[in-house]
Amino acid sequence: MKQFLGSILIWSGIILLVLMWVPLLFVTRLFDRDSVRYRTGRMFRRLGLAITKLNPNWNIAIEGRTSLNVRNPYVIVSNHLSNADIPVISNLPWEMKWIAKKELFDLPLLGRMLKLAGDIPVNRKKGGNRAGVFKRCSFYLNRNMSVIFFPEGTRSKSGKLNRFASGAFDLAIREGVPVLPLVIDGTQQCLPKKSWRFEPDVYVKLKVLEPVDTRGLEISQAGELMERVRQCIAVELAEWRGVTPEEVMG
């Protein structure tokens, strides 16, 4: 009962935050003349930050290369365990444009905020509209704005690291920008898939790994780059969980 009531209170707080943030985001966008909507994006990410602060059950530890130059472009990739990944990653102190499924952009309030922030919809029913997504990503990267992918494509049901799609790595090589891996764990307990209840006393880790240089790589090496980055993430997850990297990889 305590968990039930606590979850209702947290969701009520989240709804209030969203209702407050919509007009704030509109006003920010009105005065944001940056072609990549940096201030608007940062304002939207602060909603994610506020949600994590609202939830007393989330104990978040952030490690690694968090002091990067905010206007050096990266193709950022992260493993994906829960919807809670998004507000947790929003705790990082720099803006990045998110590649997210098109269905989210169709939601009344959230969709409007995603569009205002300049995030990028991907239509998974049409083969991912790869050319359109790459064009938008290229626009941002060429203006010193990072983009972020979940290369697994969806949340992991088992908590293991699923196979990656190569799109993010192909993009990084084409644009000549580094890949920046993120590793996240514990969010699968924060908000389990297909559940609305927040679990009590959850410990979340988020780590920014060292950037992986793509200079000198050919497009044909995208698969090799992908596996290298996946292995880096798997090694970190395995260390946290006290298992081997092979046990982490699905």
CSV table of N, CA and C in Angstrom, one decimal, residues 57-113:
chain,number,residue,atom,x,y,z
A,57,ASN,N,12.9,7.9,-4.1
A,57,ASN,CA,13.3,6.5,-4.2
A,57,ASN,C,14.6,6.3,-5.1
A,58,TRP,N,14.9,7.4,-5.9
A,58,TRP,CA,16.0,7.2,-6.8
A,58,TRP,C,17.3,7.8,-6.3
A,59,ASN,N,18.3,7.0,-6.1
A,59,ASN,CA,19.6,7.4,-5.6
A,59,ASN,C,20.5,7.3,-6.8
A,60,ILE,N,20.9,8.4,-7.4
A,60,ILE,CA,21.6,8.4,-8.6
A,60,ILE,C,23.1,8.8,-8.4
A,61,ALA,N,24.0,8.0,-8.9
A,61,ALA,CA,25.4,8.3,-8.9
A,61,ALA,C,25.9,8.5,-10.4
A,62,ILE,N,26.5,9.6,-10.6
A,62,ILE,CA,27.0,9.9,-12.0
A,62,ILE,C,28.6,9.9,-11.9
A,63,GLU,N,29.2,9.2,-12.9
A,63,GLU,CA,30.7,9.1,-12.9
A,63,GLU,C,31.2,9.4,-14.3
A,64,GLY,N,32.5,9.5,-14.4
A,64,GLY,CA,33.2,9.6,-15.7
A,64,GLY,C,33.4,11.0,-16.2
A,65,ARG,N,33.4,11.1,-17.6
A,65,ARG,CA,33.8,12.3,-18.3
A,65,ARG,C,32.6,13.3,-18.4
A,66,THR,N,32.2,13.8,-17.3
A,66,THR,CA,31.0,14.7,-17.3
A,66,THR,C,31.4,16.2,-17.6
A,67,SER,N,32.7,16.5,-17.6
A,67,SER,CA,33.1,17.9,-17.8
A,67,SER,C,33.6,18.1,-19.2
A,68,LEU,N,32.9,17.5,-20.2
A,68,LEU,CA,33.3,17.7,-21.6
A,68,LEU,C,32.8,19.0,-22.1
A,69,ASN,N,33.5,19.5,-23.1
A,69,ASN,CA,33.0,20.8,-23.7
A,69,ASN,C,31.6,20.6,-24.3
A,70,VAL,N,30.7,21.4,-23.8
A,70,VAL,CA,29.3,21.2,-24.2
A,70,VAL,C,29.0,21.4,-25.7
A,71,ARG,N,29.9,22.1,-26.4
A,71,ARG,CA,29.6,22.4,-27.8
A,71,ARG,C,30.6,21.6,-28.7
A,72,ASN,N,31.2,20.6,-28.2
A,72,ASN,CA,31.9,19.6,-29.1
A,72,ASN,C,30.9,18.5,-29.4
A,73,PRO,N,30.7,18.3,-30.7
A,73,PRO,CA,29.7,17.3,-31.1
A,73,PRO,C,30.2,15.9,-30.9
A,74,TYR,N,29.2,15.0,-30.4
A,74,TYR,CA,29.5,13.6,-30.3
A,74,TYR,C,28.2,12.9,-30.8
A,75,VAL,N,28.4,11.6,-31.2
A,75,VAL,CA,27.3,10.7,-31.4
A,75,VAL,C,27.3,9.9,-30.1
A,76,ILE,N,26.3,10.2,-29.2
A,76,ILE,CA,26.3,9.5,-27.9
A,76,ILE,C,25.4,8.3,-28.0
A,77,VAL,N,25.9,7.2,-27.4
A,77,VAL,CA,25.1,6.0,-27.4
A,77,VAL,C,25.0,5.4,-26.0
A,78,SER,N,23.9,4.9,-25.6
A,78,SER,CA,23.6,4.3,-24.3
A,78,SER,C,22.9,3.0,-24.4
A,79,ASN,N,23.1,2.1,-23.4
A,79,ASN,CA,22.2,1.0,-23.2
A,79,ASN,C,20.9,1.5,-22.7
A,80,HIS,N,19.9,0.7,-22.9
A,80,HIS,CA,18.5,1.1,-22.6
A,80,HIS,C,17.7,0.1,-21.8
A,81,LEU,N,17.4,0.4,-20.5
A,81,LEU,CA,16.8,-0.5,-19.6
A,81,LEU,C,15.4,-0.1,-19.2
A,82,SER,N,15.0,1.2,-19.3
A,82,SER,CA,13.7,1.6,-18.7
A,82,SER,C,13.4,3.0,-19.2
A,83,ASN,N,12.1,3.4,-19.1
A,83,ASN,CA,11.8,4.8,-19.4
A,83,ASN,C,12.5,5.7,-18.5
A,84,ALA,N,12.9,5.3,-17.3
A,84,ALA,CA,13.6,6.1,-16.4
A,84,ALA,C,15.0,6.5,-16.9
A,85,ASP,N,15.5,5.8,-17.9
A,85,ASP,CA,16.8,6.2,-18.4
A,85,ASP,C,16.8,7.6,-18.9
A,86,ILE,N,15.7,8.1,-19.5
A,86,ILE,CA,15.7,9.4,-20.1
A,86,ILE,C,15.9,10.6,-19.1
A,87,PRO,N,15.0,10.6,-18.0
A,87,PRO,CA,15.3,11.6,-17.0
A,87,PRO,C,16.6,11.5,-16.3
A,88,VAL,N,17.1,10.3,-16.1
A,88,VAL,CA,18.4,10.1,-15.4
A,88,VAL,C,19.5,10.7,-16.3
A,89,ILE,N,19.5,10.4,-17.6
A,89,ILE,CA,20.5,10.9,-18.5
A,89,ILE,C,20.4,12.4,-18.6
A,90,SER,N,19.2,12.9,-18.4
A,90,SER,CA,19.0,14.4,-18.5
A,90,SER,C,19.8,15.1,-17.3
A,91,ASN,N,20.3,14.4,-16.4
A,91,ASN,CA,21.1,15.0,-15.3
A,91,ASN,C,22.5,15.4,-15.8
A,92,LEU,N,22.9,14.9,-17.0
A,92,LEU,CA,24.2,15.3,-17.5
A,92,LEU,C,24.1,16.8,-17.9
A,93,PRO,N,25.3,17.5,-17.7
A,93,PRO,CA,25.3,19.0,-17.8
A,93,PRO,C,25.4,19.5,-19.2
A,94,TRP,N,25.0,18.8,-20.2
A,94,TRP,CA,25.1,19.3,-21.6
A,94,TRP,C,23.9,18.9,-22.4
A,95,GLU,N,23.7,19.7,-23.4
A,95,GLU,CA,22.5,19.4,-24.3
A,95,GLU,C,22.9,18.4,-25.4
A,96,MET,N,21.9,17.6,-25.7
A,96,MET,CA,22.0,16.7,-26.8
A,96,MET,C,20.6,16.4,-27.4
A,97,LYS,N,20.5,16.2,-28.7
A,97,LYS,CA,19.2,16.0,-29.3
A,97,LYS,C,19.0,14.5,-29.3
A,98,TRP,N,17.8,14.1,-28.9
A,98,TRP,CA,17.4,12.7,-28.8
A,98,TRP,C,16.7,12.1,-30.0
A,99,ILE,N,17.1,11.0,-30.4
A,99,ILE,CA,16.4,10.2,-31.5
A,99,ILE,C,15.4,9.3,-30.7
A,100,ALA,N,14.1,9.6,-31.0
A,100,ALA,CA,13.1,8.9,-30.3
A,100,ALA,C,12.0,8.4,-31.2
A,101,LYS,N,11.3,7.4,-30.8
A,101,LYS,CA,10.3,6.8,-31.7
A,101,LYS,C,9.2,7.8,-32.0
A,102,LYS,N,8.7,7.8,-33.2
A,102,LYS,CA,7.7,8.8,-33.7
A,102,LYS,C,6.5,8.8,-32.8
A,103,GLU,N,6.0,7.7,-32.2
A,103,GLU,CA,4.8,7.7,-31.4
A,103,GLU,C,4.9,8.7,-30.3
A,104,LEU,N,6.0,8.9,-29.7
A,104,LEU,CA,6.2,9.9,-28.6
A,104,LEU,C,5.8,11.3,-29.1
A,105,PHE,N,6.2,11.6,-30.3
A,105,PHE,CA,5.9,12.9,-30.9
A,105,PHE,C,4.4,13.2,-31.1
A,106,ASP,N,3.6,12.1,-31.1
A,106,ASP,CA,2.2,12.2,-31.4
A,106,ASP,C,1.4,12.4,-30.1
A,107,LEU,N,2.1,12.3,-28.9
A,107,LEU,CA,1.4,12.5,-27.6
A,107,LEU,C,1.2,14.0,-27.4
A,108,PRO,N,0.0,14.4,-26.8
A,108,PRO,CA,-0.4,15.8,-26.7
A,108,PRO,C,0.7,16.8,-26.1
A,109,LEU,N,1.1,16.5,-24.9
A,109,LEU,CA,2.0,17.5,-24.3
A,109,LEU,C,3.5,17.1,-24.5
A,110,LEU,N,3.8,15.8,-24.3
A,110,LEU,CA,5.2,15.4,-24.5
A,110,LEU,C,5.7,15.6,-25.9
A,111,GLY,N,4.8,15.2,-26.9
A,111,GLY,CA,5.1,15.4,-28.3
A,111,GLY,C,5.4,16.8,-28.6
A,112,ARG,N,4.7,17.8,-28.1
A,112,ARG,CA,4.9,19.2,-28.4
A,112,ARG,C,6.2,19.6,-27.8
A,113,MET,N,6.5,19.1,-26.6
A,113,MET,CA,7.8,19.5,-26.0
A,113,MET,C,9.0,19.0,-26.7
